[in-house]
């Protein structure tokens, strides 16, 4: 039987309608003879609200924190009642939700007394989102006639103790999955667990970082050597560019792991880049699918993409960046200079996106952040420093640019009317990125899309949907 890990994001479980739709999608897989393991996020926006409650409590705003929690309690209770028709089952679920919120409230009150929010407590507080959503989804699946079994993800996904962005311990996860998930599957049950949440080996709750449910899905898929991992979201898959910016955007039908992770890193919001890794290692295909449009085939991410007639698969844009120019004539021929510069970024825990160097200068790009003045002050002990915000990085990804001549010339010809600040062709050889003013970004994407997706390869892009949309409807 083919085993499929199905991960549903916050919008796929945001309310009764979404959860019912999700249940129908999973029941559909069961009817196809597949064995699903389901991983769910918290209901949409819940993680943000839990974090707000935590910070309110830590600032002594006990009433504000409890008010957020109380609104969340009502939302979950109402959703549970709407989902579960049988009064006994719905009372049991509501009771469980109440218990969880009672203990959350207790933590918030404690926090308001001690006024200190540690990363460990923050993880404990946000974990309630997925702990509760997974219970609700499991109950809804039973209501839809499936034999669902709730599994506490913290017993499967083991990590180190780096709270808020813990590193998974894959060997332990594999062992736990074999012990706790496999038997359920053998009994024909549908395991349902929360994404994002995990625990360290002492059993203390950790999380995988924001958006980490995709990674949970891939970890479970990797541990069970699933036949496929499905990431259910609210878009039709990976697009050639943001359809809100360019209405000609096409769905990418198939893309390589390497291309997809490159895109994810550069801001294509569809997928968490680290998601890819546990799946890549085991050569498991990942499908990005739309729970609001389940019949759409989505985007298939595989280890080796087939040859594509167009050089690029997609254009991603990352906005809100700053560029930092470091100029020092003494850099000429000295060694260790770059490491001094990077040590400063490291000290401020500020990741660098793109670097370009000349004899006497280094330009770096980073996410705009409030540490920049401090970083610049430290850098200016070594060199002249200038920094400027409101920049955007445009990143064009495609395996087929490898070794092709003249691609860069075509790219820059397409945007000759736009001022380019910095260029880099990544070491991966599959992306070409350049930095421009944020205000030029949309125009650049439209020009590049027009230049490179004029005759899209139908094997790789969903040309049909686009043709249909272009035909006038009567
Ligand atoms: N609920 C978590 C978040 O909002 C994890 C996820 O949705 O992937 O970041
Ligand atoms: Mg997500």
XYZ file of C-alpha atoms and ligand atoms in Angstrom:
484
model
C 0.000 0.000 0.000
C 1.332 3.407 -0.733
C 2.066 5.551 2.288
C 1.492 9.262 1.970
C 2.245 11.960 4.510
C -0.317 14.743 4.136
C 0.518 18.068 5.751
C -2.212 20.682 6.027
C -1.313 24.305 6.751
C -3.226 26.766 8.924
C -5.613 27.900 6.191
C -6.535 24.259 5.465
C -7.764 23.883 9.062
C -8.846 27.446 9.828
C -12.531 26.760 10.483
C -15.256 24.146 10.229
C -15.503 24.436 6.438
C -11.759 24.085 5.947
C -11.451 21.139 8.356
C -14.367 19.345 6.681
C -12.750 19.901 3.298
C -9.480 18.520 4.660
C -11.293 15.479 6.050
C -12.869 14.840 2.648
C -9.449 15.084 0.960
C -7.921 12.557 3.360
C -10.949 10.247 3.088
C -10.438 10.437 -0.691
C -6.871 9.153 -0.298
C -8.078 6.319 1.935
C -10.673 5.418 -0.707
C -7.842 5.247 -3.262
C -6.266 2.567 -1.077
C -3.551 4.849 0.284
C -2.281 4.952 3.854
C -2.189 8.580 5.016
C -0.314 10.015 7.965
C -1.672 13.498 8.620
C 0.290 16.449 9.993
C -1.586 19.671 10.746
C -0.696 23.242 11.622
C -2.549 25.299 14.180
C -5.721 26.996 12.938
C -4.767 30.010 10.815
C -3.330 32.938 12.796
C -3.391 31.060 16.115
C 0.407 30.880 16.492
C 0.660 34.662 16.080
C -2.068 35.207 18.644
C -0.468 32.838 21.145
C 2.795 34.728 20.763
C 0.951 37.985 21.358
C -0.656 36.574 24.482
C 2.749 35.429 25.713
C 4.368 38.797 25.211
C 1.429 40.649 26.766
C 1.657 38.418 29.844
C 5.411 38.866 30.062
C 4.871 42.635 30.057
C 2.511 42.307 32.982
C -0.676 42.700 30.941
C -2.431 39.757 32.515
C -5.900 40.866 31.449
C -4.837 41.413 27.839
C -3.143 38.023 27.664
C -6.131 36.212 29.151
C -8.477 38.060 26.794
C -6.547 36.740 23.773
C -6.642 33.258 25.217
C -10.358 33.543 25.888
C -11.067 34.575 22.279
C -8.996 31.633 21.064
C -10.878 29.303 23.404
C -14.230 30.442 21.971
C -13.007 30.081 18.404
C -11.816 26.510 18.994
C -14.931 25.565 20.976
C -17.261 26.965 18.303
C -15.363 25.192 15.553
C -15.454 21.919 17.494
C -19.217 22.179 18.060
C -19.833 22.928 14.396
C -17.652 19.997 13.337
C -18.872 17.231 15.608
C -22.587 16.508 15.392
C -22.799 13.729 17.969
C -23.486 15.558 21.263
C -21.418 13.134 23.345
C -18.377 13.346 21.077
C -18.649 17.081 20.736
C -18.919 17.513 24.528
C -15.808 15.364 24.956
C -13.869 17.471 22.458
C -15.032 20.750 23.999
C -14.031 19.426 27.390
C -10.578 18.603 26.085
C -10.246 22.061 24.539
C -11.250 23.608 27.861
C -8.630 21.586 29.717
C -5.933 22.748 27.334
C -6.975 26.383 27.618
C -7.178 26.103 31.411
C -3.556 25.014 31.534
C -2.553 27.666 28.999
C -4.218 30.323 31.165
C -2.326 29.065 34.157
C 0.959 29.509 32.300
C -0.055 33.003 31.180
C -0.903 34.003 34.746
C 2.446 32.664 35.936
C 4.183 34.594 33.204
C 2.394 37.791 34.205
C 3.732 37.262 37.720
C 7.350 36.510 36.846
C 7.485 38.926 33.874
C 10.079 36.975 31.962
C 9.439 35.137 28.732
C 12.140 32.589 27.987
C 12.369 30.818 24.610
C 11.464 27.613 26.397
C 8.225 29.045 27.779
C 7.443 30.652 24.440
C 7.640 27.223 22.782
C 5.422 25.737 25.452
C 2.812 28.445 24.873
C 2.762 28.249 21.072
C 2.621 24.446 21.203
C -1.010 24.717 22.311
C -1.976 25.761 18.775
C -0.961 22.456 17.194
C -1.782 20.367 20.263
C -5.388 21.514 20.043
C -5.758 21.657 16.244
C -4.514 18.071 15.871
C -7.088 16.865 18.415
C -9.872 18.669 16.591
C -8.829 17.364 13.202
C -8.569 13.790 14.505
C -12.087 14.072 15.938
C -13.381 15.506 12.660
C -11.844 12.623 10.727
C -13.674 10.137 12.969
C -16.858 12.087 12.278
C -16.130 11.586 8.559
C -15.986 7.832 9.063
C -12.204 7.434 9.231
C -10.460 5.482 11.950
C -8.244 8.379 13.024
C -5.787 8.136 15.914
C -4.375 11.258 17.513
C -0.632 11.104 18.143
C 1.247 13.623 20.255
C 3.901 14.877 17.825
C 6.217 15.529 20.741
C 6.615 11.785 21.184
C 7.799 11.382 17.606
C 9.657 14.536 16.598
C 12.684 14.685 18.864
C 15.052 17.639 18.682
C 17.948 19.277 20.445
C 17.189 21.996 23.014
C 17.512 25.030 20.780
C 14.104 26.418 21.666
C 12.133 28.251 18.964
C 14.173 26.676 16.168
C 15.252 23.270 17.304
C 17.209 20.855 15.144
C 15.525 17.503 14.581
C 17.305 14.308 15.612
C 16.501 12.225 12.583
C 17.775 8.872 13.848
C 15.615 9.131 16.977
C 12.620 10.290 14.920
C 12.971 7.258 12.696
C 12.971 4.977 15.714
C 9.963 6.708 17.291
C 8.020 6.629 14.032
C 8.660 2.906 13.742
C 7.520 2.350 17.337
C 4.525 4.657 17.471
C 3.234 5.298 13.964
C 3.898 2.032 12.176
C 1.688 -0.067 14.508
C -1.215 2.364 13.999
C -0.792 2.113 10.239
C -0.690 -1.660 10.473
C -4.032 -1.529 12.275
C -5.439 0.503 9.389
C -5.678 3.710 11.420
C -5.046 7.233 10.155
C -2.525 8.875 12.507
C -3.082 12.621 13.001
C -0.428 14.764 14.635
C 0.463 18.430 15.029
C 3.260 19.903 12.960
C 5.822 22.408 14.249
C 5.921 21.029 17.808
C 8.533 18.648 19.105
C 10.366 17.820 22.283
C 13.916 17.351 23.423
C 15.181 14.130 24.917
C 14.206 15.294 28.390
C 10.615 15.543 27.146
C 10.485 19.350 27.219
C 8.473 20.964 24.430
C 10.425 22.578 21.595
C 9.396 23.909 18.173
C 10.951 23.689 14.725
C 10.654 27.424 13.984
C 7.876 29.393 12.329
C 6.342 27.568 9.397
C 7.915 24.393 10.741
C 4.961 22.099 10.041
C 6.240 21.439 6.541
C 9.446 20.207 8.088
C 7.455 17.976 10.464
C 5.713 16.499 7.437
C 8.992 15.845 5.661
C 10.556 14.361 8.795
C 7.688 11.940 9.257
C 7.756 11.126 5.540
C 11.493 10.537 5.676
C 11.284 8.439 8.840
C 8.591 6.169 7.370
C 10.122 6.234 3.865
C 6.771 7.440 2.538
C 5.949 7.129 -1.143
C 5.030 10.811 -1.274
C 4.726 13.876 0.917
C 1.807 16.159 0.167
C 1.955 19.746 1.355
C -1.636 21.028 1.266
C -1.859 24.778 1.183
C -4.113 27.455 -0.312
C -2.393 28.016 -3.657
C -2.282 25.790 -6.717
C 1.423 25.094 -6.324
C 4.632 26.826 -7.250
C 4.032 29.508 -9.862
C 6.375 31.027 -12.415
C 6.018 34.267 -10.425
C 3.599 35.911 -8.024
C 0.231 35.949 -9.866
C -0.759 39.132 -8.017
C 2.163 40.891 -9.658
C 1.845 39.322 -13.088
C -1.467 37.818 -14.242
C 0.373 35.696 -16.826
C 1.956 33.596 -14.062
C 1.776 29.873 -14.786
C 1.721 26.911 -12.448
C 4.957 24.948 -12.521
C 3.955 21.281 -12.878
C 7.281 19.762 -11.966
C 10.419 21.205 -10.440
C 13.600 19.795 -8.957
C 14.322 19.732 -5.235
C 17.253 22.017 -5.781
C 15.221 24.580 -7.688
C 12.401 24.496 -5.152
C 14.685 25.018 -2.190
C 16.406 27.862 -3.948
C 13.008 29.495 -4.559
C 11.845 28.920 -1.023
C 14.935 30.587 0.318
C 14.345 33.595 -1.867
C 10.893 34.205 -0.586
C 8.515 32.004 -2.566
C 6.164 31.506 0.371
C 4.880 28.115 -0.669
C 7.389 25.917 1.080
C 9.809 25.928 3.979
C 13.282 25.357 2.460
C 14.473 22.929 5.107
C 11.384 20.847 4.371
C 13.105 19.585 1.364
C 16.059 17.998 3.094
C 14.614 14.927 4.816
C 12.670 14.184 1.643
C 15.650 14.715 -0.679
C 17.794 12.358 1.313
C 15.332 9.566 0.706
C 14.319 10.617 -2.755
C 10.675 11.079 -1.754
C 8.638 13.279 -4.091
C 6.934 16.283 -2.483
C 3.668 17.564 -3.900
C 2.367 21.045 -3.251
C -1.441 20.964 -3.478
C -4.371 23.317 -2.915
C -6.965 22.203 -0.372
C -9.447 24.689 -1.872
C -8.936 23.178 -5.314
C -8.045 19.549 -4.630
C -8.502 18.296 -8.181
C -5.661 20.491 -9.383
C -2.485 18.436 -9.848
C -0.321 21.012 -8.018
C 3.453 21.082 -8.267
C 5.532 17.951 -8.040
C 8.983 18.384 -6.549
C 11.347 15.593 -7.516
C 15.074 15.023 -7.224
C 15.908 15.349 -10.904
C 13.692 17.613 -12.951
C 13.186 16.682 -16.575
C 14.783 18.873 -19.171
C 12.824 22.077 -19.773
C 12.820 24.152 -22.927
C 12.844 27.441 -21.054
C 15.948 28.285 -19.029
C 14.031 29.355 -15.915
C 11.296 27.695 -13.860
C 10.340 30.598 -11.689
C 11.080 34.135 -10.557
C 11.040 34.871 -6.835
C 11.373 38.214 -5.129
C 12.537 38.962 -1.641
C 11.700 42.456 -0.448
C 12.582 44.491 2.659
C 16.291 44.044 2.192
C 19.156 46.362 2.936
C 22.430 46.639 1.122
C 25.597 47.368 3.071
C 28.667 48.655 1.280
C 31.951 48.243 3.091
C 34.844 50.074 1.483
C 38.442 49.866 2.640
C 41.546 50.298 0.577
C 43.500 48.205 3.018
C 41.467 45.210 1.970
C 43.696 45.020 -1.047
C 45.728 41.825 -0.838
C 45.080 41.213 2.848
C 43.876 37.927 4.120
C 41.382 37.479 6.916
C 39.583 40.681 6.022
C 36.361 39.049 4.930
C 36.315 36.887 8.008
C 36.587 40.022 10.176
C 33.571 41.436 8.392
C 31.562 38.247 8.678
C 32.485 37.909 12.339
C 30.615 41.168 12.935
C 27.474 39.862 11.243
C 27.860 36.700 13.229
C 28.172 38.619 16.489
C 24.855 40.348 15.742
C 23.275 37.058 14.611
C 22.423 38.663 11.294
C 22.337 36.291 8.313
C 23.777 37.591 5.051
C 21.941 36.833 1.795
C 24.232 37.862 -0.968
C 27.830 39.030 -1.122
C 29.811 40.634 -3.861
C 33.377 41.830 -3.595
C 35.821 43.935 -5.532
C 39.417 44.827 -4.741
C 38.497 47.421 -2.176
C 34.862 46.882 -1.344
C 32.398 44.305 -0.186
C 28.657 44.659 -0.646
C 26.354 42.501 1.413
C 22.617 42.197 1.587
C 20.619 41.371 4.689
C 16.977 41.452 5.748
C 16.291 45.003 6.913
C 16.420 44.907 10.685
C 16.916 47.178 13.642
C 20.419 45.868 14.352
C 21.791 47.535 11.228
C 22.991 50.737 12.937
C 24.913 48.634 15.482
C 26.390 46.431 12.766
C 27.387 49.501 10.774
C 29.010 51.016 13.868
C 31.080 47.860 14.389
C 32.003 47.655 10.720
C 33.064 51.254 10.622
C 35.933 50.403 12.979
C 37.417 48.560 9.984
C 36.218 50.479 6.939
C 33.883 53.066 5.485
C 30.336 51.832 5.696
C 27.116 52.827 3.997
C 23.798 51.088 4.240
C 20.508 51.605 2.457
C 17.117 49.929 2.867
C 14.101 49.354 0.598
C 15.895 46.969 -1.722
C 14.553 43.838 -3.383
C 16.331 40.731 -4.529
C 15.014 39.163 -7.707
C 15.985 35.553 -8.060
C 15.556 33.549 -11.245
C 15.823 29.820 -10.824
C 16.274 27.073 -13.358
C 18.494 24.015 -13.735
C 18.668 24.641 -17.443
C 20.762 27.783 -17.102
C 23.730 25.570 -16.219
C 26.357 26.018 -18.831
C 24.112 28.005 -21.188
C 25.726 31.009 -22.754
C 24.072 34.356 -23.087
C 21.396 33.926 -20.405
C 22.680 36.806 -18.316
C 22.660 39.040 -21.373
C 19.019 38.137 -22.027
C 18.075 38.775 -18.405
C 19.640 42.190 -18.274
C 18.343 43.104 -21.706
C 14.816 42.392 -20.446
C 15.271 44.821 -17.567
C 17.531 47.352 -19.230
C 15.235 50.143 -18.003
C 15.836 49.185 -14.363
C 18.853 50.080 -12.277
C 20.623 46.962 -10.965
C 22.677 47.396 -7.800
C 24.285 44.015 -7.296
C 24.455 40.785 -9.260
C 25.242 37.270 -8.229
C 25.118 33.978 -9.954
C 24.939 31.558 -7.056
C 27.452 28.786 -6.612
C 24.562 26.402 -7.192
C 24.630 27.528 -10.832
C 20.876 27.324 -10.941
C 19.967 30.773 -9.808
C 20.686 34.226 -11.012
C 19.903 36.973 -8.577
C 20.209 40.672 -8.580
C 19.351 43.506 -6.293
C 17.172 46.423 -7.318
C 15.092 49.130 -5.657
C 11.994 47.691 -4.008
C 9.776 50.041 -6.018
C 11.089 48.564 -9.295
C 10.529 44.941 -8.289
C 7.039 44.379 -9.733
C 7.951 45.939 -13.044
C 11.125 43.827 -13.235
C 9.142 40.636 -12.623
C 6.635 41.506 -15.348
C 9.368 42.303 -17.862
C 11.309 39.140 -17.067
C 8.197 36.999 -17.196
C 7.275 38.420 -20.581
C 10.781 37.721 -21.859
C 11.282 34.190 -20.544
C 7.812 32.609 -20.450
C 6.570 33.572 -23.907
C 6.491 29.983 -25.157
C 6.240 27.880 -22.017
C 7.102 24.187 -22.221
C 3.771 22.328 -21.692
C 5.570 19.413 -19.993
C 6.768 21.722 -17.264
C 4.173 24.488 -17.041
C 0.391 24.372 -16.881
C -0.252 26.023 -20.184
C -3.805 24.669 -20.497
C -5.244 26.391 -17.411
C -3.834 29.586 -18.685
C -5.348 29.222 -22.134
C -8.725 28.448 -20.577
C -8.541 31.489 -18.348
C -7.643 33.664 -21.328
C -10.688 32.562 -23.333
C -13.692 34.788 -22.755
C -16.476 33.045 -20.845
C -20.041 33.546 -21.905
N 1.741 27.137 13.297
C 3.149 27.375 13.046
C 3.360 28.757 12.461
O 2.403 29.476 12.222
C 3.768 26.336 12.187
C 3.208 26.198 10.804
O 2.091 26.623 10.528
O 3.897 25.617 9.967
O 4.472 29.159 12.263
Mg 3.070 27.131 6.594
